Amino acid sequence: MAGSISFLGSYSGIDTATIDSLIEAESGKLVQYTNKQTDITAEKNAWKDINTRLDSLFTKLGTLEEDKTFQSKTTTSSDATKVAITAGTNAAASNYSIEVTQLATATQATSGIIDSAIGKTIKDSLGLSGNFTILNHEKNGPEVDGSFKIDVLIEDSLNDIVGKINEKSKESGIEAKIVDNRIIMTDSKMGARTMTFGGTLTAGGSTSSMIEELGFGTTSNQKVGQSAELAVDGITMTRDTNSITDAVDGLTIELKGLTEASKPVVVGIKEDTDTTIKAFQSFVDQYNSTMTFVSDQLDVGDPSADKNKTGALAGDSSLMRLQSSLRSLMTQSVDSGNPSYNNLGSIGISVDRFGAATLDSTKLKTALADDPTAVKKMLFQTTSTDTPSIDEYGVTTTVTTEKEVGMAQKMRSLIDTYISDKSGIIATKSATYDKLSEDISKSITKFNERLEKKRENYVAMFTRLDTAMMEAESQLAYLQSQFSTTD
């Protein structure tokens, strides 16, 4: 089948380029659609960035509420190789003198050298068959007379036997390991505790040929553990652990070595204001970062300038309200119970006329040393209001209403109205932007379809014109030839 012949432009001079120009002249609406979609994308991305910054600010405000921020402690030890300490938030700032005369150890029971294991790896079969039992210090077990029974099969290796012991260590409290073809069992708890062994594969077992094959059963191969002995500020005590948590409230004392006579280790606990300062500085930095970005998005530039560039969210009322509210909260007063510390400025956080915040760490340290409770109440404080109420039966009851009045709480509440996943302003706007963008995409598709249809119409129309002109020219030539013949 022969291909179709196009006469477009052959006679009229209207070719594809001419049609492209006509289509381009009619595509102004498409440019408007595209520009609108670009603006929507820019606005959505701007709000997405604001959400990220607000989320970070929300988190940093929450950090200020944590006990460790206000009650963090630093610790020192005159000899950390012998005594180290860890202080909780409730530990009192003080110094303690600690002497260690004995470290706590755990009871260990060691088997004899297992003859059938000599010359073999720990994974080779020992050729033993029988059992042995372990009775822990509590004399508490699910099996034989309160013991834990270990069955040994003839194909079991030394590694298999230890594995069977350790499978029950969670209940028995006894763990096993292999050293030089010997089994060493260690009590998971420290102090003077004992283990008792029985069964056919240990001393005292019923099968004489294997009576001492594993070598457990006598006290001679047990090294009984001992308690730790120490003195804190002259008060002696014993504990069945080297990690002592009940000697001083909020303090964990780690015993690592013996102290010399009359040379105690001195440990100290101090308030860690550096942690608090760092948390406040982190909040101030994030606040400034957020507010700077918000200002950039609201910037109207210079309307009188050519090609004036504005922020992606210039004139957005929701963002303007956020900016104003955040600034207002930074200077708001709160009754903290101490009139000296009732706003951020009183503890060293000031805001200039451009909205930028700065932290005076010296002033903050002074406030923390003077009244840390008031500082925290200025940020986080919940008040309760009792209101009388009469129910449908005429009985008077009291309704208690709680209200968060701290500056940090109010700021977090404000931020949450914007960043909440389900009902937040930003989530709502994002959904709106997605719908607008989808509608514009549909409009662009329909508009392009109309342009393509118009292009096809132009091609068909001008092709018919060229065809008509060709036919007219052909007829004119024919008539001219006829006139020439008559002459």
mmCIF file of N, CA and C in Angstrom, residues 23-35 447 451:
data_model
loop_
_atom_site.group_PDB
_atom_site.id
_atom_site.type_symbol
_atom_site.label_atom_id
_atom_site.label_comp_id
_atom_site.label_asym_id
_atom_site.label_seq_id
_atom_site.Cartn_x
_atom_site.Cartn_y
_atom_site.Cartn_z
ATOM 1 N N ILE A 23 -0.077 27.174 17.151
ATOM 2 C CA ILE A 23 -0.343 26.427 18.396
ATOM 3 C C ILE A 23 0.323 27.114 19.575
ATOM 4 N N GLU A 24 1.555 27.573 19.364
ATOM 5 C CA GLU A 24 2.281 28.242 20.449
ATOM 6 C C GLU A 24 1.550 29.512 20.881
ATOM 7 N N ALA A 25 0.977 30.202 19.910
ATOM 8 C CA ALA A 25 0.249 31.433 20.221
ATOM 9 C C ALA A 25 -0.985 31.145 21.077
ATOM 10 N N GLU A 26 -1.515 29.940 20.943
ATOM 11 C CA GLU A 26 -2.710 29.585 21.698
ATOM 12 C C GLU A 26 -2.398 28.847 22.997
ATOM 13 N N SER A 27 -1.089 28.632 23.304
ATOM 14 C CA SER A 27 -0.732 27.839 24.480
ATOM 15 C C SER A 27 -0.403 28.694 25.698
ATOM 16 N N GLY A 28 -0.780 29.961 25.680
ATOM 17 C CA GLY A 28 -0.521 30.833 26.826
ATOM 18 C C GLY A 28 -1.145 30.309 28.109
ATOM 19 N N LYS A 29 -2.318 29.718 27.998
ATOM 20 C CA LYS A 29 -2.999 29.157 29.163
ATOM 21 C C LYS A 29 -2.184 28.021 29.773
ATOM 22 N N LEU A 30 -1.497 27.254 28.915
ATOM 23 C CA LEU A 30 -0.666 26.147 29.398
ATOM 24 C C LEU A 30 0.473 26.666 30.263
ATOM 25 N N VAL A 31 1.057 27.787 29.864
ATOM 26 C CA VAL A 31 2.135 28.397 30.648
ATOM 27 C C VAL A 31 1.604 28.815 32.022
ATOM 28 N N GLN A 32 0.386 29.353 32.017
ATOM 29 C CA GLN A 32 -0.221 29.738 33.299
ATOM 30 C C GLN A 32 -0.417 28.524 34.199
ATOM 31 N N TYR A 33 -0.888 27.430 33.619
ATOM 32 C CA TYR A 33 -1.058 26.196 34.391
ATOM 33 C C TYR A 33 0.277 25.726 34.968
ATOM 34 N N THR A 34 1.296 25.709 34.133
ATOM 35 C CA THR A 34 2.621 25.219 34.553
ATOM 36 C C THR A 34 3.199 26.091 35.654
ATOM 37 N N ASN A 35 3.071 27.410 35.488
ATOM 38 C CA ASN A 35 3.587 28.323 36.511
ATOM 39 C C ASN A 35 2.851 28.135 37.839
ATOM 40 N N PHE A 447 -5.966 20.309 28.296
ATOM 41 C CA PHE A 447 -5.579 21.410 27.425
ATOM 42 C C PHE A 447 -4.663 20.910 26.314
ATOM 43 N N LEU A 451 -5.159 21.090 22.318
ATOM 44 C CA LEU A 451 -4.170 21.648 21.386
ATOM 45 C C LEU A 451 -3.801 20.651 20.292
#
